[in-house]
Amino acid sequence: MIDTQESMTAKLCSFARAYHSNFGKQKIFDDFLAYDLMGKEEYEEIGQLIEHDFDPAGVDPNRGFNGTRVYPELNRYISPIPLSRIAFAEEELARFAETKGCCQYVICGAGMDTFAFRNENPDIQIFELDHPDTQRYKLERIRQLEWTIPHNVHYVANDFAKDNMVDILKNAGFAPECPAYFAILGVTYYLTLPIFEQTIEKISQLSCQGNQMVFDFPDETTFAAGGGGVHRVRQLTEITARLGEPMQHGFSIEEIRQALLRHGFILDRHETPETIQQHFFAGRADEQRAFENIHFILAVKKERVQ
């Protein structure tokens, strides 16, 4: 199963959303609450980390960071994946909710996701599933900000290494017989396929026909010689390894398709690097462009697998 304790790469993604919302000229996704939830201290810390080539030793809590040095690195290596994948996931969620009316949205490894406070649709029941420590930290930040938690938001603590997410979600009010949309973003990079498939299996147990699941994954070129000949891909794998969170594996689309089929899901939509580029990055004036090895998947539950 997935392990979603707060990670440095997750903080980088939060920083990317916050920085893009505050300073991005052509918005891919406007997470206008990301900075507030992250907080100035952590925001400055991550900015310095990027400024010092992702070396934690360069972080000084008594000063800020140089945005002109951070911005190019952020656009080249960090922002493209988290901005485009959350935009894709929430676009598909909006379509799902419009079609189904009342529905449930399960965010696996929610981290500092802000959808619960940006959402304007009261017919979406939101379940934030996360490691107890990460969730405790987030709830404390919400308390400090004096935000009111909406009535349709459920914080569900779950240690993915020990707990059964099926039972825990049901106990939190999740209804398997009702329409549900599951998001598993930024997870597959750090897992082998058999481990990720355990999560697919659990979601299948919670799903009725028509439910949807969205996730992103790195393809099989990720660990080819020189990152499949792409310098930027190689650099990103080196950055995550330097932060103590090495990427584990890349998958072929056929491996993904077969893993989904084994648990009653079919691949409904496959966004390739080329279509991600067209959808989210065409005509941009900055250096942001889709990563050459990253794909987005929307899968639909067709049958219950016993």
XYZ file of C-alpha atoms in Angstrom:
306
model
C 0.000 0.000 0.000
C 1.005 3.619 -0.318
C 2.753 5.522 2.460
C 1.846 9.183 2.548
C 3.706 10.701 5.483
C 4.568 14.295 4.661
C 7.516 14.255 2.284
C 9.911 16.796 0.862
C 8.640 16.181 -2.663
C 5.075 16.806 -1.433
C 6.252 20.113 0.034
C 7.837 20.990 -3.304
C 4.499 20.362 -5.006
C 2.688 22.584 -2.489
C 5.267 25.299 -3.069
C 4.813 25.015 -6.840
C 1.049 25.470 -6.539
C 1.462 28.431 -4.184
C 4.121 30.158 -6.270
C 2.160 29.651 -9.491
C -1.000 31.057 -7.922
C 0.832 34.119 -6.624
C 3.062 34.893 -9.608
C 2.085 32.784 -12.633
C 1.050 34.898 -15.628
C -0.757 32.140 -17.526
C -2.553 30.035 -14.936
C -2.528 26.276 -15.478
C -4.263 25.795 -12.138
C -4.979 28.454 -9.533
C -4.614 26.983 -6.055
C -5.244 30.325 -4.375
C -5.230 28.797 -0.877
C -1.960 26.882 -1.205
C 0.232 29.641 0.239
C -2.003 30.227 3.255
C -2.184 26.547 4.115
C 1.536 26.048 3.614
C 2.483 29.071 5.713
C 5.239 31.646 5.194
C 7.908 29.761 7.149
C 7.637 26.528 5.185
C 7.184 28.429 1.919
C 10.461 30.290 2.471
C 12.203 27.062 3.470
C 11.237 25.294 0.253
C 12.122 28.337 -1.841
C 15.610 28.281 -0.351
C 15.885 24.546 -0.949
C 15.280 25.082 -4.669
C 17.623 28.085 -4.723
C 20.437 25.956 -3.266
C 20.125 23.114 -5.782
C 17.891 21.062 -3.487
C 20.533 20.861 -0.754
C 18.877 21.111 2.717
C 22.173 22.341 4.170
C 21.693 25.642 2.348
C 18.427 26.503 4.096
C 18.634 29.453 6.530
C 15.432 30.072 8.555
C 16.408 33.713 9.058
C 16.133 34.804 5.440
C 13.997 34.436 2.334
C 14.900 33.260 -1.148
C 15.794 34.868 -4.456
C 12.770 34.427 -6.718
C 14.705 35.187 -9.896
C 16.927 32.176 -9.198
C 14.101 29.908 -8.076
C 11.609 30.626 -10.865
C 13.539 28.984 -13.766
C 14.281 25.823 -11.758
C 10.697 25.628 -10.570
C 9.303 25.954 -14.086
C 11.728 23.469 -15.576
C 11.712 20.661 -13.014
C 8.979 21.012 -10.386
C 5.812 22.839 -11.448
C 4.749 21.100 -14.685
C 3.740 17.784 -13.108
C 1.765 18.888 -10.002
C 0.040 21.790 -11.759
C -1.153 19.826 -14.781
C -2.135 16.682 -12.884
C -4.306 18.515 -10.333
C -5.884 20.504 -13.163
C -6.639 17.256 -15.000
C -7.945 15.513 -11.873
C -10.282 18.341 -10.900
C -11.525 18.844 -14.470
C -12.544 15.183 -14.566
C -14.034 15.410 -11.071
C -16.217 18.321 -12.191
C -17.498 16.268 -15.133
C -18.149 13.280 -12.875
C -20.047 15.379 -10.318
C -22.126 17.050 -13.023
C -23.101 13.654 -14.427
C -23.781 11.920 -11.111
C -25.212 14.746 -9.051
C -24.391 13.734 -5.474
C -21.066 11.911 -5.292
C -18.065 11.144 -3.112
C -14.490 12.327 -3.714
C -11.700 10.350 -2.037
C -8.269 11.987 -2.056
C -5.707 9.290 -1.265
C -2.705 10.891 0.385
C -4.338 14.334 0.450
C -1.387 16.145 2.007
C -1.916 19.902 1.751
C -4.629 19.653 -0.899
C -7.032 22.604 -0.622
C -10.026 21.362 -2.633
C -12.147 21.028 0.520
C -12.022 24.816 0.943
C -12.126 25.793 -2.739
C -15.058 23.536 -3.581
C -18.382 25.266 -4.249
C -20.457 22.118 -4.800
C -22.135 20.977 -1.552
C -23.247 17.727 -3.215
C -19.677 16.381 -3.199
C -18.795 14.469 -0.031
C -15.024 14.842 0.358
C -12.902 12.232 2.126
C -9.286 13.210 2.763
C -7.412 9.988 3.418
C -3.962 10.494 4.862
C -1.326 9.359 7.328
C -2.256 10.366 10.902
C 0.830 12.571 11.370
C 0.324 14.434 8.100
C -3.363 14.916 8.793
C -2.720 16.089 12.344
C -0.320 18.743 11.028
C -2.820 19.885 8.393
C -5.690 20.135 10.870
C -3.507 22.222 13.173
C -2.740 24.586 10.281
C -6.482 24.851 9.551
C -7.110 25.662 13.216
C -4.392 28.341 13.202
C -5.898 29.908 10.083
C -9.359 29.816 11.713
C -10.862 28.184 8.644
C -14.250 26.554 9.106
C -14.283 22.947 7.929
C -17.292 22.457 5.601
C -19.948 19.972 6.694
C -19.278 17.763 3.657
C -15.577 17.238 4.421
C -14.308 14.167 6.259
C -10.735 13.809 7.505
C -9.891 10.117 7.639
C -6.611 9.147 9.299
C -5.144 6.033 7.749
C -1.705 4.480 8.109
C -1.428 2.847 4.695
C 1.263 0.484 5.942
C -0.955 -0.956 8.697
C -4.610 -0.046 8.250
C -7.309 -1.343 5.929
C -8.514 1.691 3.986
C -11.706 -0.155 3.026
C -12.863 -0.533 6.622
C -11.615 2.883 7.679
C -13.438 4.698 4.882
C -16.660 2.800 5.537
C -16.435 3.663 9.231
C -15.988 7.331 8.274
C -19.262 7.346 6.355
C -18.130 6.384 2.866
C -20.936 4.568 1.016
C -19.651 1.938 -1.470
C -23.032 1.804 -3.198
C -22.890 5.522 -4.101
C -20.929 7.159 -6.954
C -17.316 7.887 -6.052
C -14.266 9.445 -7.665
C -10.799 8.503 -6.359
C -7.607 10.528 -6.849
C -4.159 8.994 -6.312
C -1.758 11.717 -7.399
C 2.018 11.713 -7.127
C 2.159 8.201 -5.692
C 3.182 5.752 -8.423
C 6.650 7.299 -8.795
C 7.780 5.727 -5.541
C 6.166 2.282 -5.837
C 6.568 -0.921 -7.753
C 3.533 -1.964 -9.770
C 2.547 -4.837 -7.403
C 2.500 -2.421 -4.454
C 0.475 0.166 -6.353
C -1.893 -2.565 -7.469
C -2.757 -3.227 -3.822
C -4.256 0.274 -3.737
C -6.198 -0.373 -6.945
C -7.554 -3.550 -5.354
C -8.773 -1.665 -2.269
C -10.438 0.980 -4.409
C -12.112 -1.766 -6.421
C -13.578 -3.197 -3.213
C -15.050 0.232 -2.459
C -16.398 0.850 -5.946
C -19.709 0.376 -7.671
C -20.043 0.341 -11.441
C -19.256 3.701 -13.016
C -16.893 4.898 -10.303
C -13.755 6.623 -11.537
C -10.114 6.705 -10.500
C -7.475 9.199 -11.629
C -3.705 8.921 -11.246
C -0.422 9.869 -12.888
C 2.530 7.609 -13.626
C 6.063 7.676 -15.093
C 6.543 5.513 -18.161
C 9.194 2.912 -18.951
C 11.584 5.493 -20.443
C 12.160 7.025 -16.997
C 15.060 4.747 -16.122
C 16.330 4.130 -19.642
C 19.881 5.266 -20.320
C 19.947 9.002 -19.753
C 16.257 9.106 -18.916
C 15.381 7.909 -22.384
C 17.724 10.539 -23.778
C 15.893 13.370 -21.997
C 18.147 15.416 -19.730
C 15.269 16.928 -17.748
C 13.873 13.517 -16.781
C 17.284 12.397 -15.561
C 17.653 15.599 -13.559
C 14.281 15.114 -11.861
C 15.148 11.557 -10.806
C 18.430 12.869 -9.384
C 16.613 15.625 -7.460
C 14.160 13.226 -5.801
C 17.009 10.840 -4.927
C 18.959 13.731 -3.379
C 15.935 14.477 -1.196
C 15.843 10.871 0.011
C 12.778 9.939 -2.044
C 14.092 8.071 -5.096
C 11.713 7.154 -7.875
C 11.346 3.390 -7.981
C 9.983 2.311 -11.309
C 8.466 3.267 -14.652
C 5.507 1.444 -16.199
C 4.334 0.695 -19.697
C 0.779 1.633 -20.589
C 0.023 -2.051 -21.153
C 1.169 -2.901 -17.606
C -1.174 -0.219 -16.293
C -4.039 -1.403 -18.475
C -3.689 -5.018 -17.302
C -3.415 -4.024 -13.620
C -6.663 -2.088 -13.939
C -8.431 -4.937 -15.739
C -7.495 -7.387 -12.996
C -9.624 -5.329 -10.614
C -12.582 -4.517 -12.833
C -11.432 -1.140 -14.181
C -11.026 -0.127 -17.787
C -8.786 2.629 -19.058
C -11.196 5.359 -20.123
C -8.774 8.173 -20.875
C -5.022 8.208 -21.362
C -3.272 11.573 -21.473
C 0.150 11.080 -23.057
C 2.990 13.597 -22.675
C 1.996 14.970 -26.082
C -1.668 15.474 -25.186
C -0.732 16.926 -21.782
C 1.463 19.419 -23.627
C -1.400 20.390 -25.937
C -3.960 20.529 -23.135
C -2.055 22.502 -20.504
C 1.130 24.019 -21.932
C 0.507 25.096 -25.537
C 1.487 28.686 -26.269
C 3.134 29.395 -22.928
C 5.629 32.238 -22.697
C 7.613 30.651 -19.851
C 9.657 27.436 -19.874
C 6.932 25.193 -18.510
C 6.137 22.209 -20.685
C 4.833 18.699 -20.135
C 7.309 16.146 -18.854
C 8.409 13.716 -21.530
C 7.753 10.612 -19.408
C 4.591 11.431 -17.420
C 1.095 10.164 -18.255
C -2.355 10.734 -16.706
C -4.977 7.997 -16.435
C -8.728 8.101 -15.911
C -10.115 4.610 -15.221
C -13.746 3.535 -14.853
C -15.099 0.640 -12.782
C -17.039 -1.781 -14.958
C -17.639 -4.769 -12.715
C -17.145 -5.892 -9.140
C -14.246 -8.307 -8.696
C -14.604 -10.741 -5.815
